mmCIF file of C-alpha atoms in Angstrom:
data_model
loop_
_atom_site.group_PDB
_atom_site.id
_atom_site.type_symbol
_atom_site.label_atom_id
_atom_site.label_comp_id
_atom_site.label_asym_id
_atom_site.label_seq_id
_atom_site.Cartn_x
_atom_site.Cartn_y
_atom_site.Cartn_z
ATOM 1 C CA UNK I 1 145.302 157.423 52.350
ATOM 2 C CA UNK I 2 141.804 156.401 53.093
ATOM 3 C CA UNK I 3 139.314 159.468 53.325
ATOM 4 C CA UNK I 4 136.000 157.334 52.160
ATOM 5 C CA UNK I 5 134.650 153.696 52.062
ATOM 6 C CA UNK I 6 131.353 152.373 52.091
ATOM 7 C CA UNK I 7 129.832 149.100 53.849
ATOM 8 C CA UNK I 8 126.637 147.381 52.624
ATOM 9 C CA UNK I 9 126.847 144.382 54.728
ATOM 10 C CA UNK I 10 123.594 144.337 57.304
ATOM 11 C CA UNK I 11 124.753 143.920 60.889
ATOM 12 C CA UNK I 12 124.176 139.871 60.948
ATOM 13 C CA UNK I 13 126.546 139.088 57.890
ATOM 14 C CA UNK I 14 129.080 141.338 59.929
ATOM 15 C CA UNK I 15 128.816 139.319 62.789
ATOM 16 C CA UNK I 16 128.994 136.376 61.146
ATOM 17 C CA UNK I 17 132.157 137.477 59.266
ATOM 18 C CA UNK I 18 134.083 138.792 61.754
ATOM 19 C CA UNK I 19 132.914 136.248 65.011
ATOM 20 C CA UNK I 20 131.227 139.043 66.818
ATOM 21 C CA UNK I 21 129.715 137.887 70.189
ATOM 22 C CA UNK I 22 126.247 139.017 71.063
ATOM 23 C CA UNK I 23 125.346 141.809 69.428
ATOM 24 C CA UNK I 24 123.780 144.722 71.824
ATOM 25 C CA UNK I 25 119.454 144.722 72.146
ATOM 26 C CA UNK I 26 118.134 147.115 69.508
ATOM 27 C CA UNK I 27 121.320 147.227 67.699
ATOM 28 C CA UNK I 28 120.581 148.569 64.161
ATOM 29 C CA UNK I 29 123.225 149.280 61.298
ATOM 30 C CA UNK I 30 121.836 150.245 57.988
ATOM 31 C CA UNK I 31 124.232 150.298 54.896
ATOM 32 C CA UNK I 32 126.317 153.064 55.089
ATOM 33 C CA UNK I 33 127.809 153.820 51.021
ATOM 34 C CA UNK I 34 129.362 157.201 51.415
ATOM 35 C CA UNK I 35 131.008 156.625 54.725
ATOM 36 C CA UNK I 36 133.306 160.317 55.566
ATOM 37 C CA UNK I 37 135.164 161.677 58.647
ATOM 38 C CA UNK I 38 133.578 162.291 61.753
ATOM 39 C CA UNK I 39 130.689 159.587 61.307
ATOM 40 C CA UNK I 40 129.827 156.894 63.730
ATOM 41 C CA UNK I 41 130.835 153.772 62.339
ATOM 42 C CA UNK I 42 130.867 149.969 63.780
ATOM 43 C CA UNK I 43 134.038 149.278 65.222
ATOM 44 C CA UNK I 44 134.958 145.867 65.669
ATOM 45 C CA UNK I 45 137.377 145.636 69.394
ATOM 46 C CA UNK I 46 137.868 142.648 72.187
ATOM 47 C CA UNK I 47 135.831 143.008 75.004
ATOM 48 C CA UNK I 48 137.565 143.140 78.331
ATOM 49 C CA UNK I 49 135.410 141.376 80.197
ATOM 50 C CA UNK I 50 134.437 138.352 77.986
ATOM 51 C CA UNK I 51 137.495 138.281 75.684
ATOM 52 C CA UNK I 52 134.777 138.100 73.380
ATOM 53 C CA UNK I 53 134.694 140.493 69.974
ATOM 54 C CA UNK I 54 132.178 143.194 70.396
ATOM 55 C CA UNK I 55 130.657 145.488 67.951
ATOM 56 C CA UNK I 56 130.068 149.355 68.734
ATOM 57 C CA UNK I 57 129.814 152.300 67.181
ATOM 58 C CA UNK I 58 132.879 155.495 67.463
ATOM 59 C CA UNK I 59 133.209 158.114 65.615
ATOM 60 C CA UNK I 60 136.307 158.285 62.564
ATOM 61 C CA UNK I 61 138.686 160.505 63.761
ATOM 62 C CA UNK I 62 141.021 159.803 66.664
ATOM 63 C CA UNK I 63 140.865 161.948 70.152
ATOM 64 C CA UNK I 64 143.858 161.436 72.165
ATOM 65 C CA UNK I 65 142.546 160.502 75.630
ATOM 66 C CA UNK I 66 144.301 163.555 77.408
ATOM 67 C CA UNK I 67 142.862 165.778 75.285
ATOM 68 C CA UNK I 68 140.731 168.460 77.794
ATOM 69 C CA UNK I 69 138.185 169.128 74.946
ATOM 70 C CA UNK I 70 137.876 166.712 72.127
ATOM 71 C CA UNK I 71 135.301 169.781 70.450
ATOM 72 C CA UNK I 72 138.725 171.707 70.426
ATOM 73 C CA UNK I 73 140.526 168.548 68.372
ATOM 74 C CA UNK I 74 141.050 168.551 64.646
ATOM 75 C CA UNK I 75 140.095 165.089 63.909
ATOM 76 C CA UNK I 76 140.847 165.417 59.753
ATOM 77 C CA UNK I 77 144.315 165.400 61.016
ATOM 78 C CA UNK I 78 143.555 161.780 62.413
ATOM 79 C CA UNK I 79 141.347 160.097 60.019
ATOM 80 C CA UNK I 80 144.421 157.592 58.833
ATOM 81 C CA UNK I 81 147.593 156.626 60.979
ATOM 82 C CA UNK I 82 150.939 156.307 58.880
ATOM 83 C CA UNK I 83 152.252 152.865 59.222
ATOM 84 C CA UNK I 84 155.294 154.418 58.773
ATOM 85 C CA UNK I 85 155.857 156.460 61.942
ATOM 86 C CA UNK I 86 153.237 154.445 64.206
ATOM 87 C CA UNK I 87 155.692 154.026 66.497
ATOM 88 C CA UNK I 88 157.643 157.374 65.963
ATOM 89 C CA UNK I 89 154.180 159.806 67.254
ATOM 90 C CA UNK I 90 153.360 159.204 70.771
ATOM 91 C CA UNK I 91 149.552 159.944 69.095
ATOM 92 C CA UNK I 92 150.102 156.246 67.316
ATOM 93 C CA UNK I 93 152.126 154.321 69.874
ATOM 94 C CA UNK I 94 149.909 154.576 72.414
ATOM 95 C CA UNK I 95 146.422 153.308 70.708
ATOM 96 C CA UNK I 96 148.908 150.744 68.765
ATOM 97 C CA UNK I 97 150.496 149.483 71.678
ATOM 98 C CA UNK I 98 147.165 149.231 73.943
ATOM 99 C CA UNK I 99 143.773 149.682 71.659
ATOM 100 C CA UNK I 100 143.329 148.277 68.530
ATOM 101 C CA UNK I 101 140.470 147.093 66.425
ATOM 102 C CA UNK I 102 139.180 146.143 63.028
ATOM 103 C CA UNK I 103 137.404 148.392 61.141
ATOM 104 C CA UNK I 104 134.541 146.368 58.983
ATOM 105 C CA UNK I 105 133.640 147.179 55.608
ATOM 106 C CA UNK I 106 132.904 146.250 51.477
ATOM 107 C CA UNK I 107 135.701 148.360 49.977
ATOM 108 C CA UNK I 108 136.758 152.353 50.515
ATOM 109 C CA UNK I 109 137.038 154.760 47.147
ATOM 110 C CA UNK I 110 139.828 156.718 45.894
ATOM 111 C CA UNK I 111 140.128 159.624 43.544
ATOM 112 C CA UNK I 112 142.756 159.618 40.828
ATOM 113 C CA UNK I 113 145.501 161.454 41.649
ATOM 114 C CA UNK I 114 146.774 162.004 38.347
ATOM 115 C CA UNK I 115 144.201 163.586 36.398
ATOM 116 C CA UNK I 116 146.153 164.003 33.104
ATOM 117 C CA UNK I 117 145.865 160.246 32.366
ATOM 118 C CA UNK I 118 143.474 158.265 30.831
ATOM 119 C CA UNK I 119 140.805 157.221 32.380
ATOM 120 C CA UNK I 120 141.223 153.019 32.876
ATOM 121 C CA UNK I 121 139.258 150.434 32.624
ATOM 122 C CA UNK I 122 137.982 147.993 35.490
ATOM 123 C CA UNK I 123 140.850 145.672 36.308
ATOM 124 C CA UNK I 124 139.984 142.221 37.704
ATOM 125 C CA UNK I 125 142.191 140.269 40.227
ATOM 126 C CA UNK I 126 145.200 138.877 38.224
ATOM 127 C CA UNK I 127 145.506 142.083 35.165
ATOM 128 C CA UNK I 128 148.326 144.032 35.838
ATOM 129 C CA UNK I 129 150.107 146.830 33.875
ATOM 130 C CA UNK I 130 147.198 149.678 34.121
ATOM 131 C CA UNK I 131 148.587 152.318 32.471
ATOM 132 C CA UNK I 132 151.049 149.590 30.263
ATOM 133 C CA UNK I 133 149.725 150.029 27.250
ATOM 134 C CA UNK I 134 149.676 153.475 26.829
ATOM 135 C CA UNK I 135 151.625 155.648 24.076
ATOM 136 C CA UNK I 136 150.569 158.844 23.598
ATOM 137 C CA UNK I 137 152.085 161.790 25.776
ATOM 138 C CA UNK I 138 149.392 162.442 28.389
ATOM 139 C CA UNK I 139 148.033 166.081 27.779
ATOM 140 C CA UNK I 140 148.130 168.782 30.263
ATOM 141 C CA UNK I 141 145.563 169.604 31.982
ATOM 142 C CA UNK I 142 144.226 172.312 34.883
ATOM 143 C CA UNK I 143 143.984 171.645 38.273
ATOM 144 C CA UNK I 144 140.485 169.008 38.048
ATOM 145 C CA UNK I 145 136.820 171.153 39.494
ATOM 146 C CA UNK I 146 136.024 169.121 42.401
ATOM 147 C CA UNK I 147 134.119 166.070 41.969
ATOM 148 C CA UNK I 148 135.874 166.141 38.134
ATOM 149 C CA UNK I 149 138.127 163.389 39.192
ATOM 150 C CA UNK I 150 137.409 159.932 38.711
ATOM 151 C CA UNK I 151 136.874 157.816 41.549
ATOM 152 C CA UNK I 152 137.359 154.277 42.065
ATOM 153 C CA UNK I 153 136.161 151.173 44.599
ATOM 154 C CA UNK I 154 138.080 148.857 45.727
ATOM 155 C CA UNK I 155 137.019 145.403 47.051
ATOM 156 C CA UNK I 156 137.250 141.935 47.657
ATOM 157 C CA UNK I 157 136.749 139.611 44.095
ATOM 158 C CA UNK I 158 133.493 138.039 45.938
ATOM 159 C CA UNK I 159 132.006 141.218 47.198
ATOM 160 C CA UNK I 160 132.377 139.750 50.860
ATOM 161 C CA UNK I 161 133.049 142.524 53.695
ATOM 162 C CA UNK I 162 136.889 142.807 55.448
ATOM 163 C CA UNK I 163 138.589 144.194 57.736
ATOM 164 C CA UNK I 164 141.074 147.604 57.735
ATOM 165 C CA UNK I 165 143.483 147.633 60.820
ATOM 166 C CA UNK I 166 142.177 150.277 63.267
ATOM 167 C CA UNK I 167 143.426 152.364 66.045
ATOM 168 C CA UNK I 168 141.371 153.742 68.606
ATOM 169 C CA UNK I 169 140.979 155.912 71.638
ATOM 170 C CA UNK I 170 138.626 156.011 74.790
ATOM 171 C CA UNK I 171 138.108 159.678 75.455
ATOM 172 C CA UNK I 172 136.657 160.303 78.959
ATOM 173 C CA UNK I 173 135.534 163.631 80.451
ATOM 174 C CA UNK I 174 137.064 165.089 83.723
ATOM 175 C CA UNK I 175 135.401 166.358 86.354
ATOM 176 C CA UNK I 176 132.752 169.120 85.720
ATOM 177 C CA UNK I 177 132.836 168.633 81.843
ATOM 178 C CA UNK I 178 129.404 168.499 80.451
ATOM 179 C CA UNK I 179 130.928 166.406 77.584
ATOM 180 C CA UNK I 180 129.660 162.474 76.934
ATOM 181 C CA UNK I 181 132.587 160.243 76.644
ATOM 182 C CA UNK I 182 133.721 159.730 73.294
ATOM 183 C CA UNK I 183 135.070 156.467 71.746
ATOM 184 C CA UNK I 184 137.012 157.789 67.751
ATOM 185 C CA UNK I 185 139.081 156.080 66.049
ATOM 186 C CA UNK I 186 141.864 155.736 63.038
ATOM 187 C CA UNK I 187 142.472 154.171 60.021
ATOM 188 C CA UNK I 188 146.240 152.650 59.134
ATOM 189 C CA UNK I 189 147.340 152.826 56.009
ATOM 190 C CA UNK I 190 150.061 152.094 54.510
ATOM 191 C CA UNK I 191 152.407 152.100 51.022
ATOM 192 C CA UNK I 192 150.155 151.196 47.464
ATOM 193 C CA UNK I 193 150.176 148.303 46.081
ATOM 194 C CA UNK I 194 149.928 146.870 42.225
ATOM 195 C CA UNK I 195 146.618 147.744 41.677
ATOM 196 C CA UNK I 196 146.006 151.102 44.074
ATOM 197 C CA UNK I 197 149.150 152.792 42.693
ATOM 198 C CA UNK I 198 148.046 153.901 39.280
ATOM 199 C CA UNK I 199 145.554 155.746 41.237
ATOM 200 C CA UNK I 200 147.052 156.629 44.500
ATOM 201 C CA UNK I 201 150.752 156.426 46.405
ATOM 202 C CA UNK I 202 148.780 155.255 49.434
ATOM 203 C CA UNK I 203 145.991 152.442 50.770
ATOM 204 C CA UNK I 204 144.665 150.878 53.708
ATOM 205 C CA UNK I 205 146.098 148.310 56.032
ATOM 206 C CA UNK I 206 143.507 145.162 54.898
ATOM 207 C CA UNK I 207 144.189 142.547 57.314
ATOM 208 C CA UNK I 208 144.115 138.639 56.500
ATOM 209 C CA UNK I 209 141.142 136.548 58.810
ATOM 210 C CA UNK I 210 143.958 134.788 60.071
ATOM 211 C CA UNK I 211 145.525 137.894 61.495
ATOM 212 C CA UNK I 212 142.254 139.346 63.510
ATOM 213 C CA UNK I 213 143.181 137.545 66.502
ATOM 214 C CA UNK I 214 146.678 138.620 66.751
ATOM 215 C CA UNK I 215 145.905 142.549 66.026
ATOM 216 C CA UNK I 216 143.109 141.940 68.628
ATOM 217 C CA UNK I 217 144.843 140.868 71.454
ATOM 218 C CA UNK I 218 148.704 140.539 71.150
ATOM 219 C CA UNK I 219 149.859 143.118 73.425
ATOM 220 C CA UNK I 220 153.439 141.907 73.903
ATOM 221 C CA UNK I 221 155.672 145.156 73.394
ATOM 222 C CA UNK I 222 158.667 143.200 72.631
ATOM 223 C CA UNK I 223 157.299 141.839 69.427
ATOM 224 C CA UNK I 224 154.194 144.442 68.324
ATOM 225 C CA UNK I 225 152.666 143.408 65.347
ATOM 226 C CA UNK I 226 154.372 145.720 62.846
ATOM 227 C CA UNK I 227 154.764 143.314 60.518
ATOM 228 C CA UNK I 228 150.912 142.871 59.602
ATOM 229 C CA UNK I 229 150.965 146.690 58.368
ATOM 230 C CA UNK I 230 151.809 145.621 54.673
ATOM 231 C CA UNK I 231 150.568 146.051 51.262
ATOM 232 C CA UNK I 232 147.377 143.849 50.402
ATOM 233 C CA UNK I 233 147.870 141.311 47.555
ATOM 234 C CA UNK I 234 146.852 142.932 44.139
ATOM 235 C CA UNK I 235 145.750 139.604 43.202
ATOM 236 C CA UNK I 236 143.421 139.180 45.923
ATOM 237 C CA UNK I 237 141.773 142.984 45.438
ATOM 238 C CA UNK I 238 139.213 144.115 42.233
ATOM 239 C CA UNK I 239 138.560 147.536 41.323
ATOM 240 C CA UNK I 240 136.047 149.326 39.197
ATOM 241 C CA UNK I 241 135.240 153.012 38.717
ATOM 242 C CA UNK I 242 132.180 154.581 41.693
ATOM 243 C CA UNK I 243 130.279 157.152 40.597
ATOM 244 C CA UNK I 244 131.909 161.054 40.927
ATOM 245 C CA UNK I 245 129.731 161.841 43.312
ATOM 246 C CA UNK I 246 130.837 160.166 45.916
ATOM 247 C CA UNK I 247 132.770 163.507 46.565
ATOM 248 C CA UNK I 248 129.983 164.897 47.920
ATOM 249 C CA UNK I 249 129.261 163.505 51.464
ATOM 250 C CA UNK I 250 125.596 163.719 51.296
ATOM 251 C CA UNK I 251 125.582 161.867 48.018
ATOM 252 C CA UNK I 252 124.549 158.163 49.598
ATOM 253 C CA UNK I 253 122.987 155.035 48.235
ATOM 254 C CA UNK I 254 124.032 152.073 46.509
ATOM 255 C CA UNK I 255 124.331 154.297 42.881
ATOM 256 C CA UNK I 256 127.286 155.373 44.870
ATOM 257 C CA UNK I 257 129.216 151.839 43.794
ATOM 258 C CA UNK I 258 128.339 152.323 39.738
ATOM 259 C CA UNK I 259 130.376 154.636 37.490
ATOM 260 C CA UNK I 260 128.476 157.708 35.904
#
């Protein structure tokens, strides 16, 4: 699953990363290290009009568009979209068949989800084998306090930002709602790989540069782009233990991204 990340990168390294277009007048995005649900974060989508990619902001959590009160709407059922059955819930298909978009960022955080193990060490692209070298029967424990768990970050071996793959969903009110229109959207994630399953049985779909432009704008039904919704490379991810108290959502800053 993905249920935090963080992004540090300022609004012009995003555009330059990603190939934005013009970025909107008075446009600001401060780093964001404790990102949670139901946040407004950039968004990274095609513009209709242009073709060109557009940065805006929508808030994490997908509203289906037919929805008659999005206030009414669990969104923490929504946060992540199972690669798995993306095409089984008529809640997926639709945004994956018609809407997608990149979600920017410098890594997301998980929790250890196996709290009776050792704590590891950093592991660096290329070190496999986590938990390999361990002998000694793993004590057992109580359930873990919250925040007890240690939490880990996972990025890119040069600290540059990337994408997630992204669903999302144009909410619009009908007549005589008081409500704004909303713009949410989802996170896909898929199966762990090497280095995410010691600590969790799930991750984020991190798409390749080379695939932005197909998740973008290839809407050909007879061939959707399932295949992109993969397992990252281990070799091409690092991880290092965050600091516990990321668990707390109004715990922010870049202290968030050291151990302690």
């Amino acid at each position: 699953m993905c249920g935090r990340y963080y992004r540090r990168s300022d609004k012009q390294r995003i555009a330059e990363a990603f190939k934005v277009g013009k970025l909107p007048p008075g446009f600001e995005l401060p780093p964001d290290y404790n990102i949670a649900p139901s946040t407004f974060q950039p968004v990274i989508r095609t513009d209709r009009e242009s073709g060109e990619r557009e940065l805006i902001m929508m808030r994490w959590g997908l509203v289906p568009a037919k929805m008659a009160d999005p206030d009414e709407f669990k969104i923490f059922s929504t946060t992540n979209a199972r690669a798995e059955s993306i095409l089984d819930k008529p809640i997926w298909r639709g945004p994956f068949t018609h809407t997608r978009c990149l979600i920017p960022l410098d890594g997301f955080y998980e929790w250890l989800q196996r709290p009776s193990l050792p704590q590891p060490s950093p592991i660096e692209p290329g070190e496999h084998g986590l938990f390999g070298d361990i002998q000694a029967k793993p004590k057992q424990s109580s359930k873990p306090k919250a925040g007890s768990r240690p939490v880990y970050k996972f990025e890119m071996p040069d600290g540059a930002p990337y994408a997630l793959a992204g669903l999302f969903s144009e909410w619009r009110p009908r007549k005589g709602s008081s409500h704004p229109p909303l713009d949410t959207f989802s996170i896909v994630t898929t199966g762990a790989n090497e280095i995410t399953d010691p600590i969790h049985d799930r991750m984020p779909v991190i798409l390749h540069p080379r695939d932005y432009d197909r998740w973008l704008n290839d809407y050909h039904e007879s061939r959707p782009p399932i295949d992109l919704l993969r397992p990252y490379e281990s070799d091409g991810m690092r991880m290092t233990p965050a600091n516990r108290l990321v668990g707390n959502v109004r715990s922010n800053g870049p202290e968030m991204l050291n151990s302690a």
